[in-house]
XYZ file of N, CA, C and O in Angstrom:
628
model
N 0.820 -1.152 0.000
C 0.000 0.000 0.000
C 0.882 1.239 0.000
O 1.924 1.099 0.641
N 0.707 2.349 -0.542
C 1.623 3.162 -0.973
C 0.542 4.482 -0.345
O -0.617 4.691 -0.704
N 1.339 5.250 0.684
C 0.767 5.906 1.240
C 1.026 7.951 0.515
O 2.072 8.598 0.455
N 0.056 8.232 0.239
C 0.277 9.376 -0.369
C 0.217 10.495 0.692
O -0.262 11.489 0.147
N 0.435 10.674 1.654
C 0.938 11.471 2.635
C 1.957 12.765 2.796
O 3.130 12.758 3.171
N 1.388 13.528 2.518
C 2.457 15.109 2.843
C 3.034 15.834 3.457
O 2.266 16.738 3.788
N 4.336 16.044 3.966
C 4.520 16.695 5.001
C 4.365 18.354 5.098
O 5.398 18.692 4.519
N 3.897 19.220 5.367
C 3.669 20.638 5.199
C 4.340 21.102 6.517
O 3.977 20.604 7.583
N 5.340 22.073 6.466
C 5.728 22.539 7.521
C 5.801 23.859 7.036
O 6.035 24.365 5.939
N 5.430 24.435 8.601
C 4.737 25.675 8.426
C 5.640 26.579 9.141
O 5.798 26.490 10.359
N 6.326 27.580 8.304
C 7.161 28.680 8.928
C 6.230 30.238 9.596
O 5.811 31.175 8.916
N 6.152 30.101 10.761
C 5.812 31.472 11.267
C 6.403 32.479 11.257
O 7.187 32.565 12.203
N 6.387 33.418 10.516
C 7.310 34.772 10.541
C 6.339 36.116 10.936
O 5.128 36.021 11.132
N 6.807 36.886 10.982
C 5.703 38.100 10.982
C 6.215 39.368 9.770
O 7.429 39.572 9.787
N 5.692 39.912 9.110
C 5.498 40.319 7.555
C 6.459 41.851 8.111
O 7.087 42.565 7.329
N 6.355 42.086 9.646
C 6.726 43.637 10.084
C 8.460 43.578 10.018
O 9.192 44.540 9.786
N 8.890 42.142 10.296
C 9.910 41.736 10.683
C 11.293 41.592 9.081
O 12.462 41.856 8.801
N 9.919 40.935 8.446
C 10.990 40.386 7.100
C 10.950 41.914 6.554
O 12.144 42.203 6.631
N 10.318 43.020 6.067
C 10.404 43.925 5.372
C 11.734 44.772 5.355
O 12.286 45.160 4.325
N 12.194 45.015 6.708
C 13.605 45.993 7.203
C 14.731 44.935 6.504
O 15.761 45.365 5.986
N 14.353 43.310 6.566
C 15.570 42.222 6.282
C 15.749 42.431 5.213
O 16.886 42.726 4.844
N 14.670 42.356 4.299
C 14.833 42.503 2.597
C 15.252 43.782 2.176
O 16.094 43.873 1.282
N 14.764 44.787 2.714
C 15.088 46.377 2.523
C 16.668 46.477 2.434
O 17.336 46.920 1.499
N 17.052 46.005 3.523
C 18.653 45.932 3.608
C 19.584 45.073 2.934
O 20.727 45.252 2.514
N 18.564 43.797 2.939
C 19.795 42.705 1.580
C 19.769 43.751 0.059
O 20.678 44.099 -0.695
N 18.361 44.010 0.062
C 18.707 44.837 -1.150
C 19.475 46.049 -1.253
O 19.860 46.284 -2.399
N 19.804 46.889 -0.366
C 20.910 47.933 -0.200
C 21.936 47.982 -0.192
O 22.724 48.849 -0.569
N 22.070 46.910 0.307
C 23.500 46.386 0.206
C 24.182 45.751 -0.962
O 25.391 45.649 -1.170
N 23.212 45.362 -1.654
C 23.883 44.595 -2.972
C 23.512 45.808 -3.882
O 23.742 45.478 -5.046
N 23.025 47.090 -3.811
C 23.264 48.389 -4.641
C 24.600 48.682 -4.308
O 25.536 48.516 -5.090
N 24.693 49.067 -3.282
C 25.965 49.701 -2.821
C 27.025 49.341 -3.101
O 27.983 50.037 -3.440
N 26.951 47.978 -2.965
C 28.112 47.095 -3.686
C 28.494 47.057 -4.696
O 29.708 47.126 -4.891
N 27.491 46.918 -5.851
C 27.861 47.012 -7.139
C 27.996 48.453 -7.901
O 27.849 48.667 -9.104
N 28.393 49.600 -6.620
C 28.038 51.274 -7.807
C 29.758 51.111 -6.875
O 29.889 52.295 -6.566
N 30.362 50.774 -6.603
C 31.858 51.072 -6.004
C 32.219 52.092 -7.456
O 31.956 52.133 -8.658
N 33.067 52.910 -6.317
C 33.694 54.134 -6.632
C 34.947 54.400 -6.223
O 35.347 54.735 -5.107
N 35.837 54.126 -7.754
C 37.234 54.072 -8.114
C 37.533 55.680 -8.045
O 36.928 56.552 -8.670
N 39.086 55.929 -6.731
C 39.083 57.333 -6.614
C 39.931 57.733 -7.896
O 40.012 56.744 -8.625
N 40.466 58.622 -8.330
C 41.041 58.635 -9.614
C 42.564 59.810 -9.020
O 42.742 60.717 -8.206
N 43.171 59.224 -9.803
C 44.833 59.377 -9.452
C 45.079 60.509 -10.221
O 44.329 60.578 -11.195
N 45.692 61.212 -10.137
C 46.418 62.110 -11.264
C 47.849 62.146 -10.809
O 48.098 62.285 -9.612
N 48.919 62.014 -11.817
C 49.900 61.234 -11.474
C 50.629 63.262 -11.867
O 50.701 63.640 -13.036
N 51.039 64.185 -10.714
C 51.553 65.455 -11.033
C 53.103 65.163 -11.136
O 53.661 64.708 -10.137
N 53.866 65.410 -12.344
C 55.476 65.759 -11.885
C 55.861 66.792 -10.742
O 55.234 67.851 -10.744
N 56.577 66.644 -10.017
C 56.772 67.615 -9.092
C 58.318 67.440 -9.185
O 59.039 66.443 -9.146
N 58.654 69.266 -9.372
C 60.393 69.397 -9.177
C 61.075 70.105 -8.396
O 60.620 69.828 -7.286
N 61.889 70.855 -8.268
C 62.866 71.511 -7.659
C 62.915 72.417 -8.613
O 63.119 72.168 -9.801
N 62.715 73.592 -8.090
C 63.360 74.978 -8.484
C 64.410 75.394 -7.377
O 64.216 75.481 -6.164
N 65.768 75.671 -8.216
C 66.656 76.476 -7.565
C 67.020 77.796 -7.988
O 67.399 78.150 -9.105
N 66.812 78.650 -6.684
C 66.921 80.379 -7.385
C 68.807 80.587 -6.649
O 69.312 80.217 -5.588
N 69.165 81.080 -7.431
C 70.813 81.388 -7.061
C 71.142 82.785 -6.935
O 70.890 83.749 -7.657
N 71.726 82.673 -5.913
C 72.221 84.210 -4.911
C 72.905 84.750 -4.812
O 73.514 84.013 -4.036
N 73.789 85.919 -4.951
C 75.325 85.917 -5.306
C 75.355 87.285 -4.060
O 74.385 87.970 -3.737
N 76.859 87.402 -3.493
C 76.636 88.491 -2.765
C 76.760 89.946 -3.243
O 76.795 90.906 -2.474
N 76.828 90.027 -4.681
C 76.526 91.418 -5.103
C 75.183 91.374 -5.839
O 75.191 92.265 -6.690
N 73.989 90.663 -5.848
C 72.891 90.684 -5.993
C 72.013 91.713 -5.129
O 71.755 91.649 -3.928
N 71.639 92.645 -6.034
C 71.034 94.027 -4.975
C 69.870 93.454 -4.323
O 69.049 92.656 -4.776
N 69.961 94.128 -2.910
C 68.281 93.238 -1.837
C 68.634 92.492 -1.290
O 67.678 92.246 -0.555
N 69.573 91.680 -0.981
C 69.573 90.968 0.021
C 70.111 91.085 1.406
O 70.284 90.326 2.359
N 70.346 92.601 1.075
C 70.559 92.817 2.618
C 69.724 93.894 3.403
O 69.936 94.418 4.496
N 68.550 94.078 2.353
C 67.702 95.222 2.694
C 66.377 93.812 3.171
O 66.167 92.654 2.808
N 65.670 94.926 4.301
C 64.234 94.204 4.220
C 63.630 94.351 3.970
O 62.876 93.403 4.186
N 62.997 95.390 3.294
C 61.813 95.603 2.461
C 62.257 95.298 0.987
O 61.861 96.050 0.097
N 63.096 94.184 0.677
C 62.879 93.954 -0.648
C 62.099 92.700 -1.431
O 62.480 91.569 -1.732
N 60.925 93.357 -1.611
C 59.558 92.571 -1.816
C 59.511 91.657 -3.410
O 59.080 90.595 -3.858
N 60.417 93.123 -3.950
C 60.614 91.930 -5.569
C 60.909 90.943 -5.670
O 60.251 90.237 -6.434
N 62.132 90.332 -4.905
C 63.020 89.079 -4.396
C 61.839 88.162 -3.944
O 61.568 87.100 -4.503
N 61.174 88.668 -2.895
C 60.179 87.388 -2.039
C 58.828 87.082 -2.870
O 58.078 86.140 -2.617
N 58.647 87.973 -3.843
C 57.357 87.815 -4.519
C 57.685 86.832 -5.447
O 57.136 85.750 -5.654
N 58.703 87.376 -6.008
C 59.190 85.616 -6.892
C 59.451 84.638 -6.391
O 59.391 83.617 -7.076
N 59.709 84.584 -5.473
C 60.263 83.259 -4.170
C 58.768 82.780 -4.516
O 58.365 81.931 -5.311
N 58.090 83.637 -3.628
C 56.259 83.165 -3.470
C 55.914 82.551 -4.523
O 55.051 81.674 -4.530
N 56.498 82.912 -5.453
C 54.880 82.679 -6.718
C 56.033 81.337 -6.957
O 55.211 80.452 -6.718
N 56.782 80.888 -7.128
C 57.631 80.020 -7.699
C 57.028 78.476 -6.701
O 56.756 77.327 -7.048
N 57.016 79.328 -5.118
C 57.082 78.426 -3.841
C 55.442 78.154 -4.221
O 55.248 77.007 -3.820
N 54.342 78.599 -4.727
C 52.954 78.618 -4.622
C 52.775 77.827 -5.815
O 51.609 77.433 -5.819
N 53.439 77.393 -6.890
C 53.187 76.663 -8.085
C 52.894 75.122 -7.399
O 53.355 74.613 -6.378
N 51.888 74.587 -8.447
C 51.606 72.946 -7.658
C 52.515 72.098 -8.097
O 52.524 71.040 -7.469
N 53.146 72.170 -8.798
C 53.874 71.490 -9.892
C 55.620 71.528 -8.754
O 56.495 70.664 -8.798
N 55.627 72.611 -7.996
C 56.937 72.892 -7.235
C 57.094 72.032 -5.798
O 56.481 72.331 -4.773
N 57.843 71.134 -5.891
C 57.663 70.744 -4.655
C 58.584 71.330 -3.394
O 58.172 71.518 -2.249
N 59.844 71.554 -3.857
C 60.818 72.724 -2.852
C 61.403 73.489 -3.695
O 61.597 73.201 -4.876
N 61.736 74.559 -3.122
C 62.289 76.074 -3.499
C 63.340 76.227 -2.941
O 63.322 76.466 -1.733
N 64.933 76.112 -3.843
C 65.968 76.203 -2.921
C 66.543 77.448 -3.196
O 66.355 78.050 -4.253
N 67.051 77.743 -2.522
C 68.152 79.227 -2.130
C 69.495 78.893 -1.976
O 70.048 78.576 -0.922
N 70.187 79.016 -3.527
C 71.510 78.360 -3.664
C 72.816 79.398 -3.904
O 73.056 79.436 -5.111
N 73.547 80.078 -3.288
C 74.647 81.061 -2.827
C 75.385 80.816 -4.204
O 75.346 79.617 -4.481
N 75.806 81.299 -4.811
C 76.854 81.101 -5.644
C 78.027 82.656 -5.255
O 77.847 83.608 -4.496
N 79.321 82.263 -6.275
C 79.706 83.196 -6.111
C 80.780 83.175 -4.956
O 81.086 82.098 -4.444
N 81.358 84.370 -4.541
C 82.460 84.299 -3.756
C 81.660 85.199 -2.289
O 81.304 86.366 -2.452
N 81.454 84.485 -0.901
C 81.240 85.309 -0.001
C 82.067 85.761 0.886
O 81.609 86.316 1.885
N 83.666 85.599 0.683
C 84.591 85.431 1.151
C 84.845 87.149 2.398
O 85.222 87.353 3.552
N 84.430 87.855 1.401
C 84.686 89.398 1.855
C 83.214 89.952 3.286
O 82.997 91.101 3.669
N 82.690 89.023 3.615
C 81.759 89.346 4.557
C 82.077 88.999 5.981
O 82.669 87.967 6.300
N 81.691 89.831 6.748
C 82.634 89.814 8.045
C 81.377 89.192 9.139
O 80.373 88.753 8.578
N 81.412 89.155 10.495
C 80.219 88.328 11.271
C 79.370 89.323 10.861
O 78.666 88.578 10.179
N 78.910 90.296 10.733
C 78.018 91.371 10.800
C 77.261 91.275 9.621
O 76.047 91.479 9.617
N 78.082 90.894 8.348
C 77.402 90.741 6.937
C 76.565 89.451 7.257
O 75.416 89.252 6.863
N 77.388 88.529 8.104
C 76.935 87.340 7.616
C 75.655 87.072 8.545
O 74.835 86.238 8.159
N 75.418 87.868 9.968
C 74.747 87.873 10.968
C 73.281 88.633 9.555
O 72.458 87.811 9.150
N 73.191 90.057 9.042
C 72.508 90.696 8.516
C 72.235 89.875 7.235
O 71.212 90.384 6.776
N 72.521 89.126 6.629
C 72.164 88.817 5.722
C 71.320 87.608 5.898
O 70.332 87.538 5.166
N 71.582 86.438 6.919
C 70.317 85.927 7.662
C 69.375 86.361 7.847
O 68.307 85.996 7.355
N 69.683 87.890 9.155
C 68.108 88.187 9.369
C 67.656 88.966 8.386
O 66.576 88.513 8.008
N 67.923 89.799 7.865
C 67.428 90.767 6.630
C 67.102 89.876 5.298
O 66.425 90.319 4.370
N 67.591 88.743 5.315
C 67.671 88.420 3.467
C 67.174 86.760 4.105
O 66.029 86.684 4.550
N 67.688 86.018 4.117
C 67.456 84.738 4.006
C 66.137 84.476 5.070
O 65.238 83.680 4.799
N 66.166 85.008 5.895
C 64.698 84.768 6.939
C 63.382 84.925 6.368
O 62.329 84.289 6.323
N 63.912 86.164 5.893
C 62.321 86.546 5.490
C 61.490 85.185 4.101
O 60.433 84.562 4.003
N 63.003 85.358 3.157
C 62.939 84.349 2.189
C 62.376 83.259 2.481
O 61.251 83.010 2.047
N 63.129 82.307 3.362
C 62.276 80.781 4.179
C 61.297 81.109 5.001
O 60.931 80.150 5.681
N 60.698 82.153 5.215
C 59.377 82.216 6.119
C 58.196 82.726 5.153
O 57.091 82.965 5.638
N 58.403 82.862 4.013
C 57.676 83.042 2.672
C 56.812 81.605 2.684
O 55.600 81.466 2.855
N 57.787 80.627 2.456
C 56.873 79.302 2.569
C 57.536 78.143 3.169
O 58.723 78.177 3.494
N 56.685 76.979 3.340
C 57.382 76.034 3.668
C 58.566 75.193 3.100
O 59.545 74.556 3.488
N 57.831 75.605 1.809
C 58.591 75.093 0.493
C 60.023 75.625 0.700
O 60.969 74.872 0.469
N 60.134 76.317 0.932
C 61.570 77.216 0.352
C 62.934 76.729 1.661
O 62.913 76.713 2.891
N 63.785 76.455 0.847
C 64.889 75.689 1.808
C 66.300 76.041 1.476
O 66.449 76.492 0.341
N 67.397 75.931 2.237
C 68.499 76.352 1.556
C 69.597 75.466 1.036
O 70.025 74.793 1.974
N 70.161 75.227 0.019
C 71.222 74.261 -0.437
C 72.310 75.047 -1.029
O 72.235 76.123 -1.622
N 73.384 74.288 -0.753
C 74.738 74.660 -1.345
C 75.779 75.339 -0.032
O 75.594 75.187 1.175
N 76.745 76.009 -0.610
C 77.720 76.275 0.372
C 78.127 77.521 0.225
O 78.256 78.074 -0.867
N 78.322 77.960 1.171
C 78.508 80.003 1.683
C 80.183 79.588 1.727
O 80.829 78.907 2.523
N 80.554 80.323 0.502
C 82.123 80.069 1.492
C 82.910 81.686 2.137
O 83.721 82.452 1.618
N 82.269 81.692 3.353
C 82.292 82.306 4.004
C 84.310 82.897 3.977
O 85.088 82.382 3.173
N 84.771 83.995 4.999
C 85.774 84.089 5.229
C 86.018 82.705 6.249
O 85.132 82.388 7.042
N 87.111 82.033 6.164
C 87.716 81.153 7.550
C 87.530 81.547 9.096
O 88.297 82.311 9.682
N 86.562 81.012 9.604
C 86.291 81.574 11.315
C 85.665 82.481 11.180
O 85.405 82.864 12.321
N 85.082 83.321 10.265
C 83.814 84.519 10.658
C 82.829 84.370 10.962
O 82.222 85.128 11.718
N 82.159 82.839 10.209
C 80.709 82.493 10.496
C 80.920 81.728 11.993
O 79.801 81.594 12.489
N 81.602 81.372 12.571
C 82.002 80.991 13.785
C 81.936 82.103 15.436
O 81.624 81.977 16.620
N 82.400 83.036 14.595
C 82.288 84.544 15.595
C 80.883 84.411 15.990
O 80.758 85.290 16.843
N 80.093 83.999 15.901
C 78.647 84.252 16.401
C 77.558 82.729 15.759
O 76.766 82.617 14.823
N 78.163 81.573 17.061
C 77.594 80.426 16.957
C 76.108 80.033 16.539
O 75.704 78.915 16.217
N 75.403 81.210 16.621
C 73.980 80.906 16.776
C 73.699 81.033 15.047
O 72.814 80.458 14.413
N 74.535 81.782 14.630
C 74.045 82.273 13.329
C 74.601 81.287 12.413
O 74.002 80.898 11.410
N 76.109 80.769 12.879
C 76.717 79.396 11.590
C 75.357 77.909 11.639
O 74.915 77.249 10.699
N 75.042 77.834 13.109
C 74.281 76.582 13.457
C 72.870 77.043 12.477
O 72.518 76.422 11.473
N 72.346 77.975 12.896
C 71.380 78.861 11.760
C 71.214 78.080 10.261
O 70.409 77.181 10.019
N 72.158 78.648 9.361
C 72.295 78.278 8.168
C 72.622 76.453 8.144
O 71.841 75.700 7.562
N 73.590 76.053 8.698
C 73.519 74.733 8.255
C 71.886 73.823 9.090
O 71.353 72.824 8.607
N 71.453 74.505 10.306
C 70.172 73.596 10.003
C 68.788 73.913 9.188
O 67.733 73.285 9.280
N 69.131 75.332 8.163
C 68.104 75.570 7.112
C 68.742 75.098 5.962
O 68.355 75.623 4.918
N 69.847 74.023 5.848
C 70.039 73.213 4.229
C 71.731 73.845 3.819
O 72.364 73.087 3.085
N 72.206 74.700 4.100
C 73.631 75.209 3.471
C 74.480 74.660 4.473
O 74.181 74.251 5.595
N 75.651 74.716 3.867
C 76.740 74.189 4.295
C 78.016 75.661 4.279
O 78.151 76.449 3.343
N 78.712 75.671 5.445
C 79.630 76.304 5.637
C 80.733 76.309 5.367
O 81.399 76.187 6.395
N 81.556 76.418 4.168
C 82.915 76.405 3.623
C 82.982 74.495 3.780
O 83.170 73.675 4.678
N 82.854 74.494 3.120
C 82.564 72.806 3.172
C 83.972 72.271 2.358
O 84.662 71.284 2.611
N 84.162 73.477 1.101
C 85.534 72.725 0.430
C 86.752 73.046 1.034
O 87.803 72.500 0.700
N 86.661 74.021 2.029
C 87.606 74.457 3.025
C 87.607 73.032 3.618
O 88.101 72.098 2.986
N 87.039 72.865 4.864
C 86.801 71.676 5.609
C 87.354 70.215 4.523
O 88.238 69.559 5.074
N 86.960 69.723 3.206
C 87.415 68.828 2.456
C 88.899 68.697 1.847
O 89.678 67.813 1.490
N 88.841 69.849 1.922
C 90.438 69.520 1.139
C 91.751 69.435 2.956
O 92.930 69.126 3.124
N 90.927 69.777 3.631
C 92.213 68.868 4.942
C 92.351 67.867 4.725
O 91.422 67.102 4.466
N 93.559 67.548 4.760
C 94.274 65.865 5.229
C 93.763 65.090 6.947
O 94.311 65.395 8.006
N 92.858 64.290 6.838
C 92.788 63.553 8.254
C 93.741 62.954 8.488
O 93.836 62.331 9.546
């Protein structure tokens, strides 16, 4: 005898309950599939170096705004990533006083223009002048320059 018998099992849910469940499986599989790729732009960024010589007029005055406005606009480009301040030339003839004034009058104002702006290369100062007044040699070499450096290299250890 072959019994035709059904099993029916009966799930109780309540209709208030499933609506928020489905609401959200479906939100979630929107959200998922609209992903949003951030987009790169790949900028060259370089080095500008502006070069300084000690008979370059303004740098020992402080109101000389022509000098820092080009600093600025050079230091404000997106494309610029540092702005260096590179000495050329002979500074040999400057005594502590030049070299004290030409920090605060000329190069301060310059690196407080922007962040950007930094100093590289080498002051070759007179032998022992930038020394006469410790605060001002330590000064320059921890804003990027170097102090008679080929002086210092060409000694024999």
């Amino acid at each position: 005898m072959v019994s035709n018998m059904k099993y029916i099992k009966n799930l109780k849910y309540n209709i208030k309950h499933m609506l928020p469940i489905l609401g959200l499986a479906g939100t979630s599989l929107i959200t998922s599939c609209e992903k949003e790729e951030p987009i790169i732009i790949d900028v060259p960024y370089k080095n500008v170096e502006i070069f300084i010589g000690p008979n370059m007029a303004g740098w020992y005055e402080v109101d000389n705004l022509k000098d820092l406005a080009f600093i600025k606009s050079q230091a404000d480009r997106p494309d610029v990533k540092n702005v260096f301040l590179v000495p050329v030339g002979t500074w040999d003839n400057m005594t502590e006083l030049g070299i004290h004034n030409l920090r605060e009058r000329g190069l301060t104002p310059a690196l407080n223009v922007s962040p950007k702006v930094r100093g590289r290369g080498d002051f070759d100062f007179y032998p022992g002048a930038a020394s006469l007044v410790p605060e001002d040699s330590l000064w320059y070499v921890e804003n990027g320059w170097t102090i008679n450096r080929l002086l210092h290299s060409s000694k024999v250890h």
